[in-house]
């Protein structure tokens, strides 16, 4: 990216949180407590605009995960390569092997159901997110209190805080921060598994949002106080900081250990996404929008057919890396397409939230976006505005993309177009299959056959 980190990182984190994360958390909390059954965005959009668009919305939420999780596993692979052999990060076969191993491993864990998923995700988050985050903050505070020089200009000036809108690299950087805070609403797909969901879900989603923003802001500060901003890598900045701190205080051997812990945390994040979006798809299968064979579940209630199709889809996306000329370019294109697809799903969600305030005012909402209907318009309107703006900016390649803008934009346009057409075709097929089944059941021949049996 051409944009430099530093105080600007804090500004972008807070901007993404206030303009996108907060509206998403508030709206998802209201919708989930009003319609607390499994299904999440499918249920919400269906209640507002009908089953067809509900299916399209949850399809987009699911398919973006196929691309997004592939790119996140690439980050995990690069982090592990940092510990073993940094040259592996650009090795296509190594990347493909890690994509297959990590995703299929997470898939097998999730086959055991939410109980197993819960403790695995908890262990990964504690060891790979909270522990490194708290340790990084402690290192930064110790560094500053020890009288060491602060390596980045931290004066609160306009140029230090606010990025230039004419810098396309900066614009791409902001999209990256928006992408980081996406996904808060996915947990609503499992809301029926939460005890006293109408009370506990809004508290949990808002608390997690606050913790995530706080750790991100303070953690960013702990990085740029010790490393000049022009030397901070946008993908390996965390490992740079740990390596510097540990080497300075004679614990250099801890840097690789921390790298593995961070990779473990990211694996936990990937693991938590295996069932979220697919639960929404399962809700559509139960309503007849998908063929009947996709409704199959195991004894733990996991939709095994959908989960296996998902694993195969991610494997196929991973195989694409072998025909790409550059690993980094493939990563950037995947991240861009993921963001664009997901933003369309958010357009459905925010629009549904506004519409349902008027269409279904009688539905009990134990949590409501503050400010009445005006508050909902402001909150969802802000989410819609940021989604549209981010979607437009998402067609600009980031500054680190080593290729032409035309190549990047062609990939995004074709990918987004295909992913928007497919759910309409799948839904149409599902409706025809359901109609044929109903005709067979209702026909005299079917009735006679049933009586004979």
mmCIF file with all atom_site columns, N, CA and C in Angstrom, residues 387-444:
data_model
loop_
_atom_site.group_PDB
_atom_site.id
_atom_site.type_symbol
_atom_site.label_atom_id
_atom_site.label_alt_id
_atom_site.label_comp_id
_atom_site.label_asym_id
_atom_site.label_entity_id
_atom_site.label_seq_id
_atom_site.pdbx_PDB_ins_code
_atom_site.Cartn_x
_atom_site.Cartn_y
_atom_site.Cartn_z
_atom_site.occupancy
_atom_site.B_iso_or_equiv
_atom_site.pdbx_formal_charge
_atom_site.auth_seq_id
_atom_site.auth_comp_id
_atom_site.auth_asym_id
_atom_site.auth_atom_id
_atom_site.pdbx_PDB_model_num
ATOM 1   N N  . UNK A 1 387 ? -21.306 0.949   2.676   1.00 0.00 ? 387 UNK A N  1
ATOM 2   C CA . UNK A 1 387 ? -21.265 -0.234  1.805   1.00 0.00 ? 387 UNK A CA 1
ATOM 3   C C  . UNK A 1 387 ? -21.132 0.164   0.343   1.00 0.00 ? 387 UNK A C  1
ATOM 4   N N  . UNK A 1 388 ? -21.915 1.150   -0.079  1.00 0.00 ? 388 UNK A N  1
ATOM 5   C CA . UNK A 1 388 ? -21.854 1.611   -1.469  1.00 0.00 ? 388 UNK A CA 1
ATOM 6   C C  . UNK A 1 388 ? -20.511 2.264   -1.774  1.00 0.00 ? 388 UNK A C  1
ATOM 7   N N  . UNK A 1 389 ? -20.034 3.107   -0.851  1.00 0.00 ? 389 UNK A N  1
ATOM 8   C CA . UNK A 1 389 ? -18.755 3.787   -1.057  1.00 0.00 ? 389 UNK A CA 1
ATOM 9   C C  . UNK A 1 389 ? -17.611 2.787   -1.108  1.00 0.00 ? 389 UNK A C  1
ATOM 10  N N  . UNK A 1 390 ? -17.607 1.858   -0.148  1.00 0.00 ? 390 UNK A N  1
ATOM 11  C CA . UNK A 1 390 ? -16.551 0.853   -0.112  1.00 0.00 ? 390 UNK A CA 1
ATOM 12  C C  . UNK A 1 390 ? -16.610 -0.049  -1.342  1.00 0.00 ? 390 UNK A C  1
ATOM 13  N N  . UNK A 1 391 ? -17.828 -0.350  -1.809  1.00 0.00 ? 391 UNK A N  1
ATOM 14  C CA . UNK A 1 391 ? -17.967 -1.161  -3.011  1.00 0.00 ? 391 UNK A CA 1
ATOM 15  C C  . UNK A 1 391 ? -17.365 -0.482  -4.226  1.00 0.00 ? 391 UNK A C  1
ATOM 16  N N  . UNK A 1 392 ? -17.595 0.826   -4.350  1.00 0.00 ? 392 UNK A N  1
ATOM 17  C CA . UNK A 1 392 ? -17.015 1.583   -5.463  1.00 0.00 ? 392 UNK A CA 1
ATOM 18  C C  . UNK A 1 392 ? -15.493 1.591   -5.370  1.00 0.00 ? 392 UNK A C  1
ATOM 19  N N  . UNK A 1 393 ? -14.980 1.884   -4.178  1.00 0.00 ? 393 UNK A N  1
ATOM 20  C CA . UNK A 1 393 ? -13.531 1.957   -4.004  1.00 0.00 ? 393 UNK A CA 1
ATOM 21  C C  . UNK A 1 393 ? -12.877 0.590   -4.153  1.00 0.00 ? 393 UNK A C  1
ATOM 22  N N  . UNK A 1 394 ? -13.662 -0.473  -3.946  1.00 0.00 ? 394 UNK A N  1
ATOM 23  C CA . UNK A 1 394 ? -13.116 -1.815  -4.047  1.00 0.00 ? 394 UNK A CA 1
ATOM 24  C C  . UNK A 1 394 ? -12.683 -2.209  -5.445  1.00 0.00 ? 394 UNK A C  1
ATOM 25  N N  . UNK A 1 395 ? -13.073 -1.434  -6.442  1.00 0.00 ? 395 UNK A N  1
ATOM 26  C CA . UNK A 1 395 ? -12.646 -1.724  -7.809  1.00 0.00 ? 395 UNK A CA 1
ATOM 27  C C  . UNK A 1 395 ? -11.280 -1.125  -8.122  1.00 0.00 ? 395 UNK A C  1
ATOM 28  N N  . UNK A 1 396 ? -10.715 -0.353  -7.183  1.00 0.00 ? 396 UNK A N  1
ATOM 29  C CA . UNK A 1 396 ? -9.363  0.165   -7.360  1.00 0.00 ? 396 UNK A CA 1
ATOM 30  C C  . UNK A 1 396 ? -8.379  -0.821  -6.748  1.00 0.00 ? 396 UNK A C  1
ATOM 31  N N  . UNK A 1 397 ? -7.362  -1.272  -7.505  1.00 0.00 ? 397 UNK A N  1
ATOM 32  C CA . UNK A 1 397 ? -6.389  -2.206  -6.933  1.00 0.00 ? 397 UNK A CA 1
ATOM 33  C C  . UNK A 1 397 ? -5.551  -1.524  -5.862  1.00 0.00 ? 397 UNK A C  1
ATOM 34  N N  . UNK A 1 398 ? -5.166  -2.251  -4.816  1.00 0.00 ? 398 UNK A N  1
ATOM 35  C CA . UNK A 1 398 ? -4.305  -1.669  -3.780  1.00 0.00 ? 398 UNK A CA 1
ATOM 36  C C  . UNK A 1 398 ? -2.938  -1.336  -4.342  1.00 0.00 ? 398 UNK A C  1
ATOM 37  N N  . UNK A 1 399 ? -2.220  -0.470  -3.646  1.00 0.00 ? 399 UNK A N  1
ATOM 38  C CA . UNK A 1 399 ? -0.927  -0.014  -4.143  1.00 0.00 ? 399 UNK A CA 1
ATOM 39  C C  . UNK A 1 399 ? 0.091   -1.121  -4.302  1.00 0.00 ? 399 UNK A C  1
ATOM 40  N N  . UNK A 1 400 ? -0.047  -2.205  -3.532  1.00 0.00 ? 400 UNK A N  1
ATOM 41  C CA . UNK A 1 400 ? 0.918   -3.304  -3.588  1.00 0.00 ? 400 UNK A CA 1
ATOM 42  C C  . UNK A 1 400 ? 0.615   -4.314  -4.689  1.00 0.00 ? 400 UNK A C  1
ATOM 43  N N  . UNK A 1 401 ? -0.465  -4.105  -5.446  1.00 0.00 ? 401 UNK A N  1
ATOM 44  C CA . UNK A 1 401 ? -0.826  -5.034  -6.514  1.00 0.00 ? 401 UNK A CA 1
ATOM 45  C C  . UNK A 1 401 ? 0.149   -4.886  -7.672  1.00 0.00 ? 401 UNK A C  1
ATOM 46  N N  . UNK A 1 402 ? 0.823   -5.978  -8.028  1.00 0.00 ? 402 UNK A N  1
ATOM 47  C CA . UNK A 1 402 ? 1.828   -5.961  -9.091  1.00 0.00 ? 402 UNK A CA 1
ATOM 48  C C  . UNK A 1 402 ? 1.191   -6.431  -10.396 1.00 0.00 ? 402 UNK A C  1
ATOM 49  N N  . UNK A 1 403 ? 0.427   -5.564  -10.983 1.00 0.00 ? 403 UNK A N  1
ATOM 50  C CA . UNK A 1 403 ? -0.270  -5.872  -12.217 1.00 0.00 ? 403 UNK A CA 1
ATOM 51  C C  . UNK A 1 403 ? -1.033  -4.654  -12.682 1.00 0.00 ? 403 UNK A C  1
ATOM 52  N N  . UNK A 1 404 ? -1.755  -4.797  -13.774 1.00 0.00 ? 404 UNK A N  1
ATOM 53  C CA . UNK A 1 404 ? -2.501  -3.663  -14.310 1.00 0.00 ? 404 UNK A CA 1
ATOM 54  C C  . UNK A 1 404 ? -3.847  -3.529  -13.609 1.00 0.00 ? 404 UNK A C  1
ATOM 55  N N  . UNK A 1 405 ? -4.335  -2.294  -13.569 1.00 0.00 ? 405 UNK A N  1
ATOM 56  C CA . UNK A 1 405 ? -5.655  -2.045  -12.984 1.00 0.00 ? 405 UNK A CA 1
ATOM 57  C C  . UNK A 1 405 ? -6.734  -2.775  -13.773 1.00 0.00 ? 405 UNK A C  1
ATOM 58  N N  . UNK A 1 406 ? -6.542  -2.882  -15.093 1.00 0.00 ? 406 UNK A N  1
ATOM 59  C CA . UNK A 1 406 ? -7.534  -3.550  -15.937 1.00 0.00 ? 406 UNK A CA 1
ATOM 60  C C  . UNK A 1 406 ? -7.674  -5.024  -15.558 1.00 0.00 ? 406 UNK A C  1
ATOM 61  N N  . UNK A 1 407 ? -6.553  -5.687  -15.275 1.00 0.00 ? 407 UNK A N  1
ATOM 62  C CA . UNK A 1 407 ? -6.595  -7.095  -14.872 1.00 0.00 ? 407 UNK A CA 1
ATOM 63  C C  . UNK A 1 407 ? -7.370  -7.256  -13.569 1.00 0.00 ? 407 UNK A C  1
ATOM 64  N N  . UNK A 1 408 ? -7.055  -6.408  -12.616 1.00 0.00 ? 408 UNK A N  1
ATOM 65  C CA . UNK A 1 408 ? -7.718  -6.463  -11.311 1.00 0.00 ? 408 UNK A CA 1
ATOM 66  C C  . UNK A 1 408 ? -9.214  -6.209  -11.444 1.00 0.00 ? 408 UNK A C  1
ATOM 67  N N  . UNK A 1 409 ? -9.575  -5.170  -12.190 1.00 0.00 ? 409 UNK A N  1
ATOM 68  C CA . UNK A 1 409 ? -10.984 -4.786  -12.319 1.00 0.00 ? 409 UNK A CA 1
ATOM 69  C C  . UNK A 1 409 ? -11.779 -5.807  -13.125 1.00 0.00 ? 409 UNK A C  1
ATOM 70  N N  . UNK A 1 410 ? -11.149 -6.411  -14.131 1.00 0.00 ? 410 UNK A N  1
ATOM 71  C CA . UNK A 1 410 ? -11.829 -7.452  -14.909 1.00 0.00 ? 410 UNK A CA 1
ATOM 72  C C  . UNK A 1 410 ? -12.156 -8.651  -14.028 1.00 0.00 ? 410 UNK A C  1
ATOM 73  N N  . UNK A 1 411 ? -11.189 -9.044  -13.200 1.00 0.00 ? 411 UNK A N  1
ATOM 74  C CA . UNK A 1 411 ? -11.409 -10.163 -12.278 1.00 0.00 ? 411 UNK A CA 1
ATOM 75  C C  . UNK A 1 411 ? -12.568 -9.865  -11.328 1.00 0.00 ? 411 UNK A C  1
ATOM 76  N N  . UNK A 1 412 ? -12.591 -8.642  -10.781 1.00 0.00 ? 412 UNK A N  1
ATOM 77  C CA . UNK A 1 412 ? -13.650 -8.270  -9.837  1.00 0.00 ? 412 UNK A CA 1
ATOM 78  C C  . UNK A 1 412 ? -15.019 -8.245  -10.520 1.00 0.00 ? 412 UNK A C  1
ATOM 79  N N  . UNK A 1 413 ? -15.079 -7.657  -11.716 1.00 0.00 ? 413 UNK A N  1
ATOM 80  C CA . UNK A 1 413 ? -16.364 -7.541  -12.423 1.00 0.00 ? 413 UNK A CA 1
ATOM 81  C C  . UNK A 1 413 ? -16.925 -8.911  -12.793 1.00 0.00 ? 413 UNK A C  1
ATOM 82  N N  . UNK A 1 414 ? -16.072 -9.764  -13.372 1.00 0.00 ? 414 UNK A N  1
ATOM 83  C CA . UNK A 1 414 ? -16.534 -11.095 -13.772 1.00 0.00 ? 414 UNK A CA 1
ATOM 84  C C  . UNK A 1 414 ? -16.919 -11.915 -12.541 1.00 0.00 ? 414 UNK A C  1
ATOM 85  N N  . UNK A 1 415 ? -16.058 -11.887 -11.528 1.00 0.00 ? 415 UNK A N  1
ATOM 86  C CA . UNK A 1 415 ? -16.329 -12.656 -10.320 1.00 0.00 ? 415 UNK A CA 1
ATOM 87  C C  . UNK A 1 415 ? -17.616 -12.224 -9.637  1.00 0.00 ? 415 UNK A C  1
ATOM 88  N N  . UNK A 1 416 ? -17.810 -10.913 -9.483  1.00 0.00 ? 416 UNK A N  1
ATOM 89  C CA . UNK A 1 416 ? -19.022 -10.411 -8.830  1.00 0.00 ? 416 UNK A CA 1
ATOM 90  C C  . UNK A 1 416 ? -20.256 -10.735 -9.659  1.00 0.00 ? 416 UNK A C  1
ATOM 91  N N  . UNK A 1 417 ? -20.155 -10.564 -10.979 1.00 0.00 ? 417 UNK A N  1
ATOM 92  C CA . UNK A 1 417 ? -21.293 -10.846 -11.847 1.00 0.00 ? 417 UNK A CA 1
ATOM 93  C C  . UNK A 1 417 ? -21.727 -12.298 -11.776 1.00 0.00 ? 417 UNK A C  1
ATOM 94  N N  . UNK A 1 418 ? -20.765 -13.203 -11.835 1.00 0.00 ? 418 UNK A N  1
ATOM 95  C CA . UNK A 1 418 ? -21.083 -14.637 -11.784 1.00 0.00 ? 418 UNK A CA 1
ATOM 96  C C  . UNK A 1 418 ? -21.701 -15.002 -10.437 1.00 0.00 ? 418 UNK A C  1
ATOM 97  N N  . UNK A 1 419 ? -21.139 -14.467 -9.354  1.00 0.00 ? 419 UNK A N  1
ATOM 98  C CA . UNK A 1 419 ? -21.643 -14.806 -8.021  1.00 0.00 ? 419 UNK A CA 1
ATOM 99  C C  . UNK A 1 419 ? -23.020 -14.205 -7.741  1.00 0.00 ? 419 UNK A C  1
ATOM 100 N N  . UNK A 1 420 ? -23.402 -13.175 -8.481  1.00 0.00 ? 420 UNK A N  1
ATOM 101 C CA . UNK A 1 420 ? -24.743 -12.611 -8.342  1.00 0.00 ? 420 UNK A CA 1
ATOM 102 C C  . UNK A 1 420 ? -25.777 -13.391 -9.159  1.00 0.00 ? 420 UNK A C  1
ATOM 103 N N  . UNK A 1 421 ? -25.349 -13.979 -10.265 1.00 0.00 ? 421 UNK A N  1
ATOM 104 C CA . UNK A 1 421 ? -26.277 -14.720 -11.128 1.00 0.00 ? 421 UNK A CA 1
ATOM 105 C C  . UNK A 1 421 ? -26.571 -16.110 -10.561 1.00 0.00 ? 421 UNK A C  1
ATOM 106 N N  . UNK A 1 422 ? -25.550 -16.779 -10.034 1.00 0.00 ? 422 UNK A N  1
ATOM 107 C CA . UNK A 1 422 ? -25.702 -18.169 -9.582  1.00 0.00 ? 422 UNK A CA 1
ATOM 108 C C  . UNK A 1 422 ? -26.846 -18.359 -8.583  1.00 0.00 ? 422 UNK A C  1
ATOM 109 N N  . UNK A 1 423 ? -26.988 -17.519 -7.541  1.00 0.00 ? 423 UNK A N  1
ATOM 110 C CA . UNK A 1 423 ? -28.063 -17.798 -6.569  1.00 0.00 ? 423 UNK A CA 1
ATOM 111 C C  . UNK A 1 423 ? -29.461 -17.732 -7.163  1.00 0.00 ? 423 UNK A C  1
ATOM 112 N N  . UNK A 1 424 ? -29.671 -16.876 -8.161  1.00 0.00 ? 424 UNK A N  1
ATOM 113 C CA . UNK A 1 424 ? -30.982 -16.831 -8.809  1.00 0.00 ? 424 UNK A CA 1
ATOM 114 C C  . UNK A 1 424 ? -31.254 -18.131 -9.561  1.00 0.00 ? 424 UNK A C  1
ATOM 115 N N  . UNK A 1 425 ? -30.211 -18.679 -10.208 1.00 0.00 ? 425 UNK A N  1
ATOM 116 C CA . UNK A 1 425 ? -30.368 -19.943 -10.927 1.00 0.00 ? 425 UNK A CA 1
ATOM 117 C C  . UNK A 1 425 ? -30.613 -21.100 -9.960  1.00 0.00 ? 425 UNK A C  1
ATOM 118 N N  . UNK A 1 426 ? -29.855 -21.130 -8.868  1.00 0.00 ? 426 UNK A N  1
ATOM 119 C CA . UNK A 1 426 ? -30.020 -22.201 -7.882  1.00 0.00 ? 426 UNK A CA 1
ATOM 120 C C  . UNK A 1 426 ? -31.404 -22.139 -7.252  1.00 0.00 ? 426 UNK A C  1
ATOM 121 N N  . UNK A 1 427 ? -31.851 -20.943 -6.918  1.00 0.00 ? 427 UNK A N  1
ATOM 122 C CA . UNK A 1 427 ? -33.175 -20.798 -6.303  1.00 0.00 ? 427 UNK A CA 1
ATOM 123 C C  . UNK A 1 427 ? -34.262 -21.248 -7.272  1.00 0.00 ? 427 UNK A C  1
ATOM 124 N N  . UNK A 1 428 ? -34.123 -20.867 -8.545  1.00 0.00 ? 428 UNK A N  1
ATOM 125 C CA . UNK A 1 428 ? -35.108 -21.267 -9.546  1.00 0.00 ? 428 UNK A CA 1
ATOM 126 C C  . UNK A 1 428 ? -35.159 -22.788 -9.675  1.00 0.00 ? 428 UNK A C  1
ATOM 127 N N  . UNK A 1 429 ? -33.988 -23.425 -9.676  1.00 0.00 ? 429 UNK A N  1
ATOM 128 C CA . UNK A 1 429 ? -33.938 -24.890 -9.746  1.00 0.00 ? 429 UNK A CA 1
ATOM 129 C C  . UNK A 1 429 ? -34.609 -25.509 -8.521  1.00 0.00 ? 429 UNK A C  1
ATOM 130 N N  . UNK A 1 430 ? -34.332 -24.952 -7.342  1.00 0.00 ? 430 UNK A N  1
ATOM 131 C CA . UNK A 1 430 ? -34.930 -25.472 -6.120  1.00 0.00 ? 430 UNK A CA 1
ATOM 132 C C  . UNK A 1 430 ? -36.439 -25.360 -6.118  1.00 0.00 ? 430 UNK A C  1
ATOM 133 N N  . UNK A 1 431 ? -36.955 -24.244 -6.652  1.00 0.00 ? 431 UNK A N  1
ATOM 134 C CA . UNK A 1 431 ? -38.402 -24.057 -6.696  1.00 0.00 ? 431 UNK A CA 1
ATOM 135 C C  . UNK A 1 431 ? -39.061 -25.043 -7.658  1.00 0.00 ? 431 UNK A C  1
ATOM 136 N N  . UNK A 1 432 ? -38.401 -25.291 -8.789  1.00 0.00 ? 432 UNK A N  1
ATOM 137 C CA . UNK A 1 432 ? -38.947 -26.253 -9.749  1.00 0.00 ? 432 UNK A CA 1
ATOM 138 C C  . UNK A 1 432 ? -38.950 -27.665 -9.161  1.00 0.00 ? 432 UNK A C  1
ATOM 139 N N  . UNK A 1 433 ? -37.875 -28.001 -8.437  1.00 0.00 ? 433 UNK A N  1
ATOM 140 C CA . UNK A 1 433 ? -37.813 -29.328 -7.813  1.00 0.00 ? 433 UNK A CA 1
ATOM 141 C C  . UNK A 1 433 ? -38.900 -29.475 -6.757  1.00 0.00 ? 433 UNK A C  1
ATOM 142 N N  . UNK A 1 434 ? -39.135 -28.412 -5.986  1.00 0.00 ? 434 UNK A N  1
ATOM 143 C CA . UNK A 1 434 ? -40.178 -28.470 -4.968  1.00 0.00 ? 434 UNK A CA 1
ATOM 144 C C  . UNK A 1 434 ? -41.556 -28.603 -5.613  1.00 0.00 ? 434 UNK A C  1
ATOM 145 N N  . UNK A 1 435 ? -41.762 -27.887 -6.720  1.00 0.00 ? 435 UNK A N  1
ATOM 146 C CA . UNK A 1 435 ? -43.059 -27.961 -7.409  1.00 0.00 ? 435 UNK A CA 1
ATOM 147 C C  . UNK A 1 435 ? -43.305 -29.359 -7.959  1.00 0.00 ? 435 UNK A C  1
ATOM 148 N N  . UNK A 1 436 ? -42.262 -29.985 -8.533  1.00 0.00 ? 436 UNK A N  1
ATOM 149 C CA . UNK A 1 436 ? -42.410 -31.350 -9.062  1.00 0.00 ? 436 UNK A CA 1
ATOM 150 C C  . UNK A 1 436 ? -42.735 -32.332 -7.944  1.00 0.00 ? 436 UNK A C  1
ATOM 151 N N  . UNK A 1 437 ? -42.089 -32.149 -6.789  1.00 0.00 ? 437 UNK A N  1
ATOM 152 C CA . UNK A 1 437 ? -42.353 -33.035 -5.656  1.00 0.00 ? 437 UNK A CA 1
ATOM 153 C C  . UNK A 1 437 ? -43.792 -32.895 -5.176  1.00 0.00 ? 437 UNK A C  1
ATOM 154 N N  . UNK A 1 438 ? -44.270 -31.654 -5.095  1.00 0.00 ? 438 UNK A N  1
ATOM 155 C CA . UNK A 1 438 ? -45.645 -31.418 -4.643  1.00 0.00 ? 438 UNK A CA 1
ATOM 156 C C  . UNK A 1 438 ? -46.656 -31.998 -5.629  1.00 0.00 ? 438 UNK A C  1
ATOM 157 N N  . UNK A 1 439 ? -46.337 -31.931 -6.929  1.00 0.00 ? 439 UNK A N  1
ATOM 158 C CA . UNK A 1 439 ? -47.231 -32.500 -7.937  1.00 0.00 ? 439 UNK A CA 1
ATOM 159 C C  . UNK A 1 439 ? -47.297 -34.016 -7.809  1.00 0.00 ? 439 UNK A C  1
ATOM 160 N N  . UNK A 1 440 ? -46.143 -34.648 -7.562  1.00 0.00 ? 440 UNK A N  1
ATOM 161 C CA . UNK A 1 440 ? -46.130 -36.106 -7.411  1.00 0.00 ? 440 UNK A CA 1
ATOM 162 C C  . UNK A 1 440 ? -46.917 -36.534 -6.182  1.00 0.00 ? 440 UNK A C  1
ATOM 163 N N  . UNK A 1 441 ? -46.734 -35.806 -5.088  1.00 0.00 ? 441 UNK A N  1
ATOM 164 C CA . UNK A 1 441 ? -47.440 -36.151 -3.853  1.00 0.00 ? 441 UNK A CA 1
ATOM 165 C C  . UNK A 1 441 ? -48.939 -35.947 -4.001  1.00 0.00 ? 441 UNK A C  1
ATOM 166 N N  . UNK A 1 442 ? -49.315 -34.913 -4.735  1.00 0.00 ? 442 UNK A N  1
ATOM 167 C CA . UNK A 1 442 ? -50.731 -34.585 -4.863  1.00 0.00 ? 442 UNK A CA 1
ATOM 168 C C  . UNK A 1 442 ? -51.442 -35.311 -5.978  1.00 0.00 ? 442 UNK A C  1
ATOM 169 N N  . UNK A 1 443 ? -50.726 -36.067 -6.812  1.00 0.00 ? 443 UNK A N  1
ATOM 170 C CA . UNK A 1 443 ? -51.362 -36.736 -7.949  1.00 0.00 ? 443 UNK A CA 1
ATOM 171 C C  . UNK A 1 443 ? -52.089 -38.000 -7.513  1.00 0.00 ? 443 UNK A C  1
ATOM 172 N N  . UNK A 1 444 ? -53.148 -38.431 -8.247  1.00 0.00 ? 444 UNK A N  1
ATOM 173 C CA . UNK A 1 444 ? -53.868 -39.670 -7.909  1.00 0.00 ? 444 UNK A CA 1
ATOM 174 C C  . UNK A 1 444 ? -52.958 -40.879 -7.887  1.00 0.00 ? 444 UNK A C  1
#
